Coordinates of C-alpha atoms and ligand atoms in Angstrom, one line a residue:
M29 CA 98.0 88.4 107.7
L30 CA 101.8 88.7 108.0
K31 CA 104.3 86.3 106.4
P32 CA 106.7 85.0 109.1
Q33 CA 110.0 86.6 109.1
A34 CA 113.4 86.3 111.0
N35 CA 114.6 89.5 112.5
S36 CA 116.0 90.6 115.9
T37 CA 112.9 89.6 117.8
R38 CA 111.6 86.5 115.6
E39 CA 113.0 83.3 114.5
L40 CA 112.1 81.2 111.5
V41 CA 112.9 77.5 110.6
N42 CA 111.9 76.2 107.2
L43 CA 110.5 72.7 107.2
D44 CA 110.6 71.8 103.6
G45 CA 112.1 68.6 102.4
L46 CA 111.2 64.9 102.4
Y47 CA 108.2 63.7 104.6
A48 CA 107.1 60.2 105.1
F49 CA 104.0 59.9 102.9
K50 CA 100.9 57.6 103.0
V51 CA 97.8 57.6 100.9
D52 CA 94.6 57.0 102.8
F53 CA 92.9 54.7 100.2
D54 CA 90.2 53.3 102.4
R55 CA 89.8 56.5 104.5
S56 CA 90.8 54.9 107.7
G57 CA 93.7 57.4 108.7
H58 CA 91.5 59.4 111.1
T59 CA 89.8 56.4 112.7
E60 CA 93.0 54.5 113.1
E61 CA 94.6 57.7 114.3
W62 CA 97.7 57.6 112.0
F63 CA 99.0 60.9 113.5
K64 CA 99.8 59.0 116.8
S65 CA 102.6 56.7 115.4
P66 CA 105.1 56.6 112.7
L67 CA 103.3 56.4 109.3
Q68 CA 103.4 52.8 108.1
S69 CA 104.6 53.4 104.5
D70 CA 107.8 53.2 102.4
L71 CA 106.9 56.2 100.4
E72 CA 108.5 59.6 100.9
M73 CA 107.2 62.8 99.4
A74 CA 109.0 66.1 98.7
V75 CA 107.5 69.4 100.0
P76 CA 106.8 71.6 98.2
A77 CA 105.2 69.7 95.3
S78 CA 102.0 68.2 94.1
Y79 CA 102.1 64.5 94.8
N80 CA 100.1 63.3 91.7
D81 CA 102.8 63.0 89.2
I82 CA 105.6 61.9 91.6
F83 CA 104.8 58.3 91.9
A84 CA 104.4 55.9 88.9
D85 CA 101.1 54.9 90.2
Q86 CA 97.6 55.5 88.8
A87 CA 95.8 54.9 92.0
I88 CA 97.8 57.7 93.8
R89 CA 97.3 60.1 90.9
D90 CA 93.5 59.5 90.8
H91 CA 93.1 59.2 94.6
V92 CA 90.2 61.2 96.1
G93 CA 90.6 61.9 99.8
Y94 CA 93.2 62.2 102.4
V95 CA 97.1 61.7 102.0
W96 CA 99.3 62.0 105.1
Y97 CA 102.6 63.6 105.5
Q98 CA 104.8 63.1 108.6
R99 CA 108.3 64.2 109.9
E100 CA 110.0 64.9 113.1
V101 CA 110.7 68.7 114.0
R102 CA 113.1 69.9 116.6
V103 CA 112.2 73.1 118.3
P104 CA 115.3 75.3 118.7
R105 CA 116.4 75.4 122.3
G106 CA 116.7 79.2 122.4
W107 CA 113.0 79.5 122.0
A108 CA 111.9 79.0 125.6
G109 CA 109.6 81.9 126.6
E110 CA 108.5 82.6 123.1
R111 CA 105.4 82.1 121.3
I112 CA 105.7 79.2 118.7
H113 CA 103.7 78.8 115.6
I114 CA 103.6 76.2 112.8
R115 CA 102.5 77.7 109.4
L116 CA 101.6 76.1 106.1
D117 CA 101.8 78.3 103.1
S118 CA 99.1 76.1 101.6
A119 CA 97.5 72.6 101.8
T120 CA 95.4 71.8 98.8
H121 CA 92.6 71.8 99.4
E122 CA 92.2 71.0 103.0
G123 CA 94.9 70.6 105.7
M124 CA 94.7 69.1 109.1
V125 CA 97.8 69.7 111.3
Y126 CA 98.8 67.3 114.2
V127 CA 101.5 68.0 116.7
N128 CA 102.1 64.7 118.4
D129 CA 98.8 63.4 119.2
Q130 CA 97.0 66.7 118.9
L131 CA 95.1 68.4 116.2
V132 CA 96.3 72.0 116.2
A133 CA 94.9 73.5 112.9
Q134 CA 92.4 72.8 110.3
H135 CA 91.9 74.7 107.2
V136 CA 89.8 74.4 104.0
G137 CA 90.9 76.5 100.9
G138 CA 93.9 75.1 99.0
Y139 CA 95.8 78.3 98.1
M140 CA 96.0 80.3 101.4
P141 CA 98.4 80.0 104.3
F142 CA 97.2 79.1 107.8
S143 CA 99.0 78.9 111.1
A144 CA 98.5 77.6 114.7
D145 CA 100.0 78.8 117.9
I146 CA 101.6 75.5 119.3
T147 CA 103.4 77.1 122.3
D148 CA 101.5 75.0 124.8
V149 CA 102.1 71.7 123.1
V150 CA 105.7 71.9 122.2
E151 CA 108.9 72.5 124.3
A152 CA 112.1 74.4 123.2
G153 CA 115.0 72.1 122.6
R154 CA 112.7 69.0 122.2
S155 CA 111.4 67.5 119.0
F156 CA 107.8 66.6 118.1
R157 CA 106.0 64.6 115.5
L158 CA 104.5 66.7 112.8
T159 CA 101.7 65.0 110.9
I160 CA 99.6 66.6 108.2
A161 CA 96.6 65.3 106.6
V162 CA 95.7 66.7 103.2
N163 CA 92.5 66.3 101.5
N164 CA 92.0 67.0 97.7
E165 CA 88.2 66.8 97.7
L166 CA 86.0 69.5 96.0
T167 CA 82.3 69.8 96.7
R168 CA 79.6 72.2 96.0
A169 CA 80.5 73.9 99.3
T170 CA 84.2 74.4 98.5
I171 CA 86.0 77.2 96.2
P172 CA 86.6 76.1 93.7
P173 CA 83.5 73.9 93.6
G174 CA 83.4 70.2 92.4
K175 CA 81.4 67.2 92.9
I176 CA 82.5 63.6 93.8
V177 CA 80.8 60.9 91.9
V178 CA 80.8 57.1 92.7
T179 CA 81.1 54.7 89.8
E180 CA 79.0 51.5 89.7
D181 CA 81.9 49.5 90.9
G182 CA 82.3 51.9 94.0
R183 CA 85.2 54.1 93.0
R184 CA 85.0 57.6 94.0
Q185 CA 85.9 60.2 91.2
Q186 CA 86.4 63.9 91.5
T187 CA 84.6 66.0 88.9
Y188 CA 85.0 69.8 88.6
L189 CA 84.2 72.4 86.0
H190 CA 87.6 74.1 85.6
D191 CA 90.1 73.5 83.0
F192 CA 93.2 72.8 85.1
Y193 CA 94.2 69.5 86.7
N194 CA 93.3 69.1 90.3
Y195 CA 96.9 68.8 91.7
A196 CA 97.1 68.5 95.4
G197 CA 99.5 68.2 98.3
L198 CA 101.6 70.7 100.2
H199 CA 102.3 73.1 97.2
R200 CA 104.1 75.6 99.3
S201 CA 106.5 75.9 102.2
V202 CA 105.9 74.8 105.8
W203 CA 107.4 76.8 108.6
L204 CA 108.0 76.8 112.4
Y205 CA 108.4 80.3 113.8
S206 CA 108.7 82.3 117.0
T207 CA 107.0 85.6 118.0
P208 CA 107.5 87.4 121.3
A209 CA 104.5 87.6 123.6
T210 CA 104.1 91.2 122.8
A211 CA 103.9 91.3 119.1
V212 CA 102.8 93.0 115.8
E213 CA 100.0 90.8 114.6
D214 CA 99.0 92.5 111.4
I215 CA 99.9 95.7 109.4
T216 CA 97.8 97.4 106.6
V217 CA 99.2 100.1 104.5
V218 CA 97.6 102.4 101.9
T219 CA 99.7 104.8 99.9
G220 CA 99.2 108.0 98.1
Y221 CA 101.0 111.2 97.1
D222 CA 100.4 114.9 96.8
G223 CA 102.8 116.6 94.5
D224 CA 106.1 115.0 95.3
T225 CA 105.2 114.1 98.8
G226 CA 104.3 110.6 99.4
T227 CA 102.1 109.2 102.1
V228 CA 101.9 105.8 103.7
D229 CA 99.0 105.3 106.1
Y230 CA 99.5 102.4 108.4
V231 CA 97.5 100.5 110.8
A232 CA 99.2 98.0 113.0
V233 CA 97.4 95.4 115.2
V234 CA 99.5 94.8 118.3
L235 CA 99.0 91.8 120.7
G236 CA 99.8 92.6 124.3
E237 CA 100.9 95.7 126.0
G238 CA 103.4 98.2 124.3
R239 CA 104.0 101.3 122.6
A240 CA 104.1 101.1 118.8
R241 CA 106.2 103.4 116.4
A242 CA 106.9 103.1 112.7
S243 CA 109.7 104.2 110.5
L244 CA 110.2 104.2 106.8
R245 CA 113.6 103.7 105.1
N246 CA 114.2 104.3 101.4
A247 CA 115.9 101.8 99.1
D248 CA 119.3 103.0 100.3
G249 CA 118.5 102.2 103.9
V250 CA 118.2 106.0 104.9
E251 CA 115.4 106.7 107.3
V252 CA 113.0 109.2 105.6
A253 CA 109.8 109.2 107.9
T254 CA 108.8 108.2 111.4
A255 CA 105.6 108.2 113.4
E256 CA 104.4 107.2 116.8
G257 CA 101.5 105.0 117.6
A258 CA 100.0 101.9 116.2
S259 CA 98.5 103.9 113.2
G260 CA 99.4 107.0 111.5
T261 CA 100.6 108.6 108.4
L262 CA 104.2 108.6 107.4
S263 CA 105.1 111.5 104.9
I264 CA 107.9 111.2 102.4
P265 CA 109.2 114.4 100.9
G266 CA 110.5 113.9 97.3
V267 CA 108.9 110.5 97.1
V268 CA 110.0 107.9 94.4
L269 CA 106.9 106.2 93.2
W270 CA 106.5 102.5 92.6
Q271 CA 105.9 102.4 88.8
P272 CA 105.0 99.4 86.3
G273 CA 108.3 98.5 84.9
A274 CA 110.2 100.7 87.5
A275 CA 109.7 99.3 91.0
Y276 CA 110.8 101.3 93.9
L277 CA 110.3 99.9 97.4
Y278 CA 110.6 101.6 100.9
E279 CA 110.8 99.4 104.0
L280 CA 108.2 100.1 106.7
T281 CA 109.2 98.8 110.2
V282 CA 106.7 98.7 113.0
E283 CA 108.2 98.4 116.5
V284 CA 106.8 97.7 119.8
L285 CA 108.5 98.9 122.8
D286 CA 107.7 98.4 126.6
D287 CA 107.5 101.1 129.3
G288 CA 111.1 101.1 129.9
G289 CA 111.7 101.6 126.1
T290 CA 113.1 98.1 125.4
L291 CA 112.3 96.6 122.0
R292 CA 109.7 93.8 122.3
D293 CA 108.8 93.1 118.6
E294 CA 109.5 94.5 115.2
Y295 CA 108.2 93.7 111.8
S296 CA 109.4 95.0 108.4
L297 CA 107.3 95.2 105.2
P298 CA 108.3 96.4 101.7
V299 CA 106.0 99.3 100.6
G300 CA 105.6 100.7 97.2
V301 CA 104.0 104.1 97.0
R302 CA 101.5 104.2 94.2
T303 CA 97.8 104.8 93.4
V304 CA 95.4 102.9 91.5
E305 CA 92.0 104.4 90.0
V306 CA 89.4 103.8 87.5
E307 CA 88.4 107.0 85.7
G308 CA 85.9 106.8 82.9
K309 CA 87.1 104.2 80.5
Q310 CA 90.8 104.5 81.8
F311 CA 92.7 102.6 84.3
L312 CA 95.2 104.9 86.0
I313 CA 98.3 104.0 87.9
N314 CA 99.8 107.0 89.6
G315 CA 97.4 109.1 87.6
E316 CA 98.6 107.9 84.2
P317 CA 96.7 105.7 81.8
F318 CA 98.0 102.1 82.1
Y319 CA 97.7 99.5 79.4
F320 CA 98.0 95.8 80.6
T321 CA 100.2 93.4 78.4
G322 CA 100.8 89.9 79.5
F323 CA 99.2 86.6 80.3
G324 CA 96.8 84.5 82.3
M325 CA 99.1 82.0 83.9
H326 CA 99.1 78.8 85.9
E327 CA 101.3 77.5 88.7
D328 CA 102.0 74.4 86.7
H329 CA 105.2 72.5 85.8
S330 CA 105.9 68.9 84.9
S331 CA 106.6 66.5 88.0
I332 CA 106.0 69.1 90.6
G333 CA 102.6 70.1 89.4
K334 CA 101.5 73.2 91.4
G335 CA 104.5 73.0 93.8
H336 CA 106.2 76.4 94.2
S337 CA 109.7 76.4 93.0
N338 CA 111.9 79.6 93.0
A339 CA 113.9 78.4 90.0
H340 CA 110.8 78.0 87.9
M341 CA 109.3 81.2 89.2
V342 CA 112.4 83.3 88.3
N343 CA 112.5 81.7 84.9
D344 CA 108.9 82.4 84.3
F345 CA 109.4 86.1 85.3
Q346 CA 112.5 86.3 82.9
L347 CA 110.2 84.9 80.1
L348 CA 107.6 87.5 80.9
A349 CA 110.3 90.2 80.6
W350 CA 111.6 88.7 77.4
T351 CA 108.1 89.1 75.8
G352 CA 107.8 92.5 77.1
A353 CA 104.7 91.8 79.3
N354 CA 104.0 94.3 82.0
S355 CA 101.4 92.2 83.9
F356 CA 99.7 88.9 84.6
R357 CA 96.6 87.6 86.2
T358 CA 96.9 84.9 88.9
S359 CA 94.3 82.7 87.0
H360 CA 92.6 80.9 88.7
Y361 CA 93.8 81.0 92.3
P362 CA 96.1 83.1 94.4
Y363 CA 99.7 82.2 93.7
A364 CA 102.5 81.6 96.3
E365 CA 103.4 84.8 98.2
E366 CA 107.0 84.7 96.7
V367 CA 105.4 85.4 93.3
L368 CA 103.8 88.6 94.5
E369 CA 106.9 89.7 96.3
Y370 CA 109.0 89.2 93.2
A371 CA 106.4 91.2 91.2
D372 CA 106.7 93.9 93.8
R373 CA 110.4 94.1 93.4
H374 CA 110.3 94.0 89.7
G375 CA 107.4 96.4 88.8
I376 CA 105.1 93.7 87.4
V377 CA 101.4 94.5 87.7
V378 CA 99.2 91.7 88.9
I379 CA 95.4 91.1 88.6
N380 CA 95.0 88.9 91.7
E381 CA 92.2 86.3 91.5
T382 CA 90.4 84.1 94.1
P383 CA 90.1 80.4 93.4
A384 CA 86.4 81.0 92.5
V385 CA 86.5 79.1 89.1
G386 CA 83.9 76.7 87.8
L387 CA 80.8 78.6 89.1
H388 CA 78.9 77.9 86.0
L389 CA 77.0 74.7 86.0
G390 CA 76.0 74.9 82.4
F391 CA 79.6 74.1 81.7
G392 CA 78.8 70.5 82.9
A393 CA 78.1 69.6 79.2
V394 CA 81.5 70.8 78.1
F395 CA 83.3 68.8 80.7
G396 CA 81.6 65.5 79.9
G397 CA 78.4 65.7 82.0
I398 CA 75.2 67.6 81.6
A399 CA 74.4 71.3 81.8
E400 CA 72.6 72.2 85.0
K401 CA 71.1 75.4 86.5
T402 CA 73.7 77.3 88.5
Y403 CA 72.1 79.2 91.3
V404 CA 69.8 76.4 92.8
D405 CA 70.2 74.8 96.2
G406 CA 72.8 72.1 96.0
G407 CA 74.4 74.0 93.1
I408 CA 76.1 77.3 93.6
D409 CA 74.1 78.3 96.7
G410 CA 74.6 79.7 100.2
N411 CA 77.3 77.2 101.2
T412 CA 79.5 78.0 98.0
A413 CA 78.8 81.7 98.9
A414 CA 80.2 81.3 102.4
S415 CA 83.4 79.7 101.1
H416 CA 83.6 82.3 98.5
R417 CA 83.4 85.0 101.2
Q418 CA 86.2 83.3 103.0
S419 CA 88.3 83.2 99.8
I420 CA 87.8 87.0 99.3
S421 CA 88.6 87.7 102.9
E422 CA 91.7 85.6 102.8
I423 CA 93.2 86.9 99.6
V424 CA 92.7 90.4 100.8
A425 CA 94.2 89.8 104.2
R426 CA 97.2 88.1 102.7
D427 CA 97.9 90.3 99.8
K428 CA 96.6 93.8 100.6
N429 CA 100.0 95.3 101.0
H430 CA 101.6 94.4 97.7
P431 CA 102.0 97.4 95.5
S432 CA 101.9 95.0 92.3
V433 CA 98.4 94.1 93.0
V434 CA 96.1 96.5 91.3
I435 CA 92.7 94.6 90.8
W436 CA 90.9 92.0 92.9
S437 CA 89.3 89.5 90.5
I438 CA 86.6 87.7 92.6
A439 CA 85.8 85.0 90.1
N440 CA 86.6 83.4 86.8
E441 CA 83.8 82.8 84.3
P442 CA 80.8 82.4 86.8
N443 CA 77.3 82.2 85.3
A444 CA 76.6 85.9 85.0
S445 CA 73.4 85.8 83.0
E446 CA 71.2 83.3 85.0
E447 CA 68.6 84.5 87.5
G448 CA 70.4 84.5 90.8
A449 CA 73.6 85.9 89.6
R450 CA 73.1 89.4 91.0
E451 CA 71.8 88.1 94.3
Y452 CA 74.9 85.9 94.5
F453 CA 77.5 88.5 93.4
R454 CA 76.2 91.8 94.9
P455 CA 77.2 91.0 98.5
L456 CA 80.6 89.6 97.3
A457 CA 81.4 92.7 95.3
E458 CA 80.5 94.8 98.3
L459 CA 82.6 92.6 100.7
A460 CA 85.7 93.1 98.5
R461 CA 85.2 96.8 98.4
E462 CA 84.6 97.1 102.1
L463 CA 87.8 95.0 102.9
D464 CA 89.8 97.0 100.5
P465 CA 88.4 100.4 99.4
S466 CA 91.8 101.2 97.7
R467 CA 91.7 98.7 94.7
P468 CA 89.2 98.2 91.8
V469 CA 87.1 95.1 91.8
G470 CA 86.2 92.9 89.0
Y471 CA 85.1 89.5 87.8
V472 CA 86.0 87.7 84.6
N473 CA 83.3 87.2 82.1
V474 CA 82.7 84.1 80.0
M475 CA 81.9 84.1 76.3
F476 CA 78.4 83.0 76.8
D477 CA 77.4 86.0 78.9
T478 CA 77.4 88.6 76.1
P479 CA 76.4 92.1 76.9
D480 CA 72.7 91.5 75.9
K481 CA 72.4 88.8 78.6
E482 CA 75.0 89.7 81.3
L483 CA 73.5 90.9 84.6
I484 CA 76.3 92.0 86.9
G485 CA 78.9 94.2 85.3
D486 CA 77.5 97.3 86.9
L487 CA 78.5 95.9 90.4
F488 CA 82.2 96.1 89.3
D489 CA 84.8 98.7 88.4
V490 CA 86.5 97.1 85.4
I491 CA 85.2 94.8 82.7
M492 CA 87.3 91.7 82.2
L493 CA 86.5 89.4 79.3
N494 CA 87.6 86.0 78.1
R495 CA 86.9 85.6 74.3
Y496 CA 87.6 82.8 71.8
Y497 CA 86.4 84.2 68.4
G498 CA 88.6 82.3 66.1
W499 CA 88.9 79.2 68.3
Y500 CA 85.7 78.0 70.0
L501 CA 83.7 80.2 67.7
N502 CA 84.6 80.9 64.0
N503 CA 87.4 78.3 64.2
G504 CA 89.7 78.7 61.2
D505 CA 87.9 81.9 60.1
L506 CA 89.7 85.0 61.4
Q507 CA 87.9 87.3 59.2
S508 CA 84.5 86.5 60.6
A509 CA 86.1 86.2 64.1
E510 CA 87.5 89.9 63.7
Q511 CA 84.0 91.3 62.8
A512 CA 82.2 89.5 65.7
L513 CA 84.9 90.4 68.2
E514 CA 84.7 94.1 67.4
K515 CA 81.0 94.2 67.5
E516 CA 80.8 92.6 70.9
L517 CA 83.6 94.9 72.3
R518 CA 81.7 97.9 71.0
A519 CA 78.5 96.6 72.7
W520 CA 80.4 96.4 76.0
E521 CA 81.8 99.7 75.8
T522 CA 78.3 101.2 75.1
K523 CA 76.7 99.2 77.9
Y524 CA 79.0 100.2 80.7
G525 CA 81.6 102.7 79.5
K526 CA 84.1 101.2 81.9
P527 CA 87.7 100.2 81.2
M528 CA 87.8 96.7 79.6
I529 CA 90.7 94.0 79.7
M530 CA 90.8 91.1 77.6
T531 CA 91.8 88.5 80.2
E532 CA 91.9 85.6 77.9
Y533 CA 92.1 85.1 74.1
G534 CA 94.2 82.2 72.6
A535 CA 94.3 79.3 70.3
D536 CA 95.6 75.7 71.1
T537 CA 98.8 75.2 69.3
M538 CA 101.0 72.1 68.6
P539 CA 104.6 73.2 68.6
G540 CA 106.3 72.5 65.3
L541 CA 103.2 72.3 63.3
H542 CA 103.5 74.8 60.5
S543 CA 101.0 75.9 57.8
L544 CA 100.9 78.3 54.9
Y545 CA 97.1 78.5 55.5
A546 CA 95.0 79.6 58.3
Q547 CA 95.2 76.2 59.9
P548 CA 94.0 75.9 63.5
W549 CA 96.7 74.2 65.8
S550 CA 99.6 75.6 63.7
E551 CA 102.1 78.1 65.1
E552 CA 101.2 80.6 62.2
Y553 CA 97.4 80.4 63.2
Q554 CA 98.2 81.2 66.8
A555 CA 100.2 84.2 65.8
G556 CA 97.6 85.4 63.3
F557 CA 94.9 85.0 65.8
L558 CA 96.7 87.1 68.3
D559 CA 97.4 89.7 65.7
M560 CA 93.8 89.9 64.7
Y561 CA 92.7 90.6 68.4
H562 CA 95.4 93.3 68.6
R563 CA 94.1 95.0 65.6
V564 CA 90.7 95.1 67.2
F565 CA 91.9 96.2 70.6
D566 CA 93.8 99.1 69.1
R567 CA 90.5 100.4 67.4
V568 CA 88.4 100.1 70.6
D569 CA 88.8 103.0 73.0
A570 CA 87.7 101.3 76.2
M571 CA 90.2 98.5 75.9
V572 CA 92.9 99.0 78.4
G573 CA 94.7 95.6 78.3
E574 CA 95.4 92.3 76.6
Q575 CA 96.5 89.1 78.5
V576 CA 96.9 86.2 76.4
W577 CA 95.6 82.8 77.2
N578 CA 98.0 81.2 78.3
F579 CA 101.6 82.0 79.2
A580 CA 102.5 78.3 78.9
D581 CA 100.9 74.9 78.1
F582 CA 99.5 73.4 81.2
Q583 CA 98.0 70.1 82.6
T584 CA 94.2 69.6 82.7
S585 CA 92.0 66.7 83.6
N586 CA 91.3 64.2 80.8
G587 CA 88.9 65.0 78.2
I588 CA 88.1 64.9 74.6
M589 CA 89.2 68.6 74.1
R590 CA 92.6 68.3 75.5
V591 CA 95.7 66.2 74.3
D592 CA 98.0 66.0 77.2
G593 CA 96.7 69.2 78.6
N594 CA 95.9 72.7 77.3
K595 CA 98.0 73.9 74.5
K596 CA 97.1 77.5 74.3
G597 CA 100.5 78.4 75.8
V598 CA 102.9 80.8 74.1
F599 CA 105.4 78.8 75.6
T600 CA 105.5 74.9 75.9
R601 CA 105.0 73.4 79.2
D602 CA 108.9 73.2 79.4
R603 CA 109.0 76.9 78.5
R604 CA 110.2 76.7 74.9
P605 CA 108.8 79.6 72.7
K606 CA 106.3 79.0 70.0
A607 CA 106.1 81.5 67.0
A608 CA 103.6 83.6 68.9
A609 CA 106.1 84.4 71.6
F610 CA 108.3 86.3 69.1
A611 CA 105.1 88.2 67.7
L612 CA 104.2 89.2 71.2
R613 CA 107.7 90.3 72.0
S614 CA 107.8 92.6 68.9
R615 CA 104.4 94.2 69.8
W616 CA 104.9 94.5 73.6
S617 CA 108.5 95.5 73.7
T618 CA 107.7 98.8 72.1
L619 CA 104.5 99.7 74.0
N620 CA 106.0 100.9 77.2
N621 CA 102.7 100.6 79.2
R622 CA 100.8 102.7 76.8
K623 CA 98.2 101.6 74.2
P624 CA 99.2 101.9 70.5
K625 CA 97.3 104.3 68.3
A626 CA 95.1 102.3 65.7
Ligands
GCB716 C1 88.5 79.6 79.6 C2 88.9 79.4 81.0 C3 90.4 78.8 81.1 C4 90.5 77.8 80.0 C5 90.3 78.4 78.7 C6 90.4 77.4 77.5 O1 87.6 80.5 79.4 O2 88.9 80.5 81.9 O3 90.5 78.2 82.4 O4 91.7 77.1 80.2 O5 89.1 78.9 78.6 O6 91.5 77.2 77.0 O7 89.5 76.7 77.2

């Protein structure tokens, strides 16, 4: 799936800004056909942003169902004869797009782009009414799953088993773009090298009749390789590899020409030449053992919620660099494409995660309900699996060409010990491998599913663990926590002998709370907790990475475990450092992608 771009054959118009906005409180928007006329509402809403924290209105914040966005859009007059498309970079969790009176696209899955060819319903030089209905509902058939409960007085409430607030709306950009009739529809690249010769295998999907050719330019804009055809291999003598911390990008251009040699379409893609492999207990990037440092993150900021903002993104990447982090995980959903593009350009390594979080119905007890069995009809069943397959297919389709992405994480903390887990996960692991044989695949394991109980690790290439010894277990006793952690990590190492990454470890911390003692919630406790984990990681061979939970404090749903959200951030929600940030900076700044010796 190619991101729209402007070039000599394609045009692109950004549709971000203010939209008329109406909340569909009594779910009448579709029956009353709100898309057929101007929305009757005084509210306006900014795109991109979550709408929940924008209005000082509890009913809007808690609304379960559709909200409607609307604006006028003018099609540039020069677009006659082109194919015209509308694209939403995301609509969380379902988007229905109307052009004037007509439904042109519908998509479920809140963190992925979708588009529609609207050539037949719009006209160059004329304007149209764009209406977008966005639904925030999560059910057992969606990824992530959730459940809507109805209170005795008839209010619908959204429940879910994941620890971040269910922000909704148009979180990413909206675009109008043109493509020629003969067009490059998709490109897949896989890179490698032999000695100092790099290879870029490319496969382009071309719509319409034409002759395709490919060329590759280096970072100075000098052409270094060419090939004829819609697929082939480009060879780069004296290749400069894409390395963690030292990104280098070539530019691949695929062109389509007609019989007379006239250019019909072109599309350019940044390409980093690098390899990723698992060998024994090591994780190799370009054949060298790589040690992950960094965080699990969230797309989360005050006011805008999960809305993408380039200013916040750059600031977050600067703070990653400041701590010396070389990687992060897109916990617990795919982030905006701009984030991966930035990581590509700056040599940051990414564990890219689907939105499959909360697939453990035993967690009901933790989130204020009851513990249920997971793999039963009406629970995590065939309907959930169908959406999960869609999530995996879409994340690979969108992100397969990013050199920064080195692992697909297909789920966070699913139930991996209950009967049914293998049956559920085997086809999903196979699907991920089939869609992308070039990258390791993993899932992230929850603390209840210890090596003696866990049933699915052999289906994956890497073992990714979230552990909270010293917080949810052994709270306040880092000595016992250290022993328990080491014992468990050694058991994993013995069981699978695969590379292991700690994808979450962290302690809730109140900024400004200090203590001489091992006092949970204090800044010193958080720093001491992380230190303890690092001592253990440095002693266990198979550990190939550490990603602290979390980069920054973030918003969650209400609950007895959270005071205005999750406070395990090393930075506060407004990105001020806690003491642990300085401790991490001093450890990570000296590592240079290598594990320290114990
Ligand atoms: C976890 C989850 C993460 C939570 C975290 C916590 O295991 O993966 O989403 O936020 O624990 O702080 O409880």
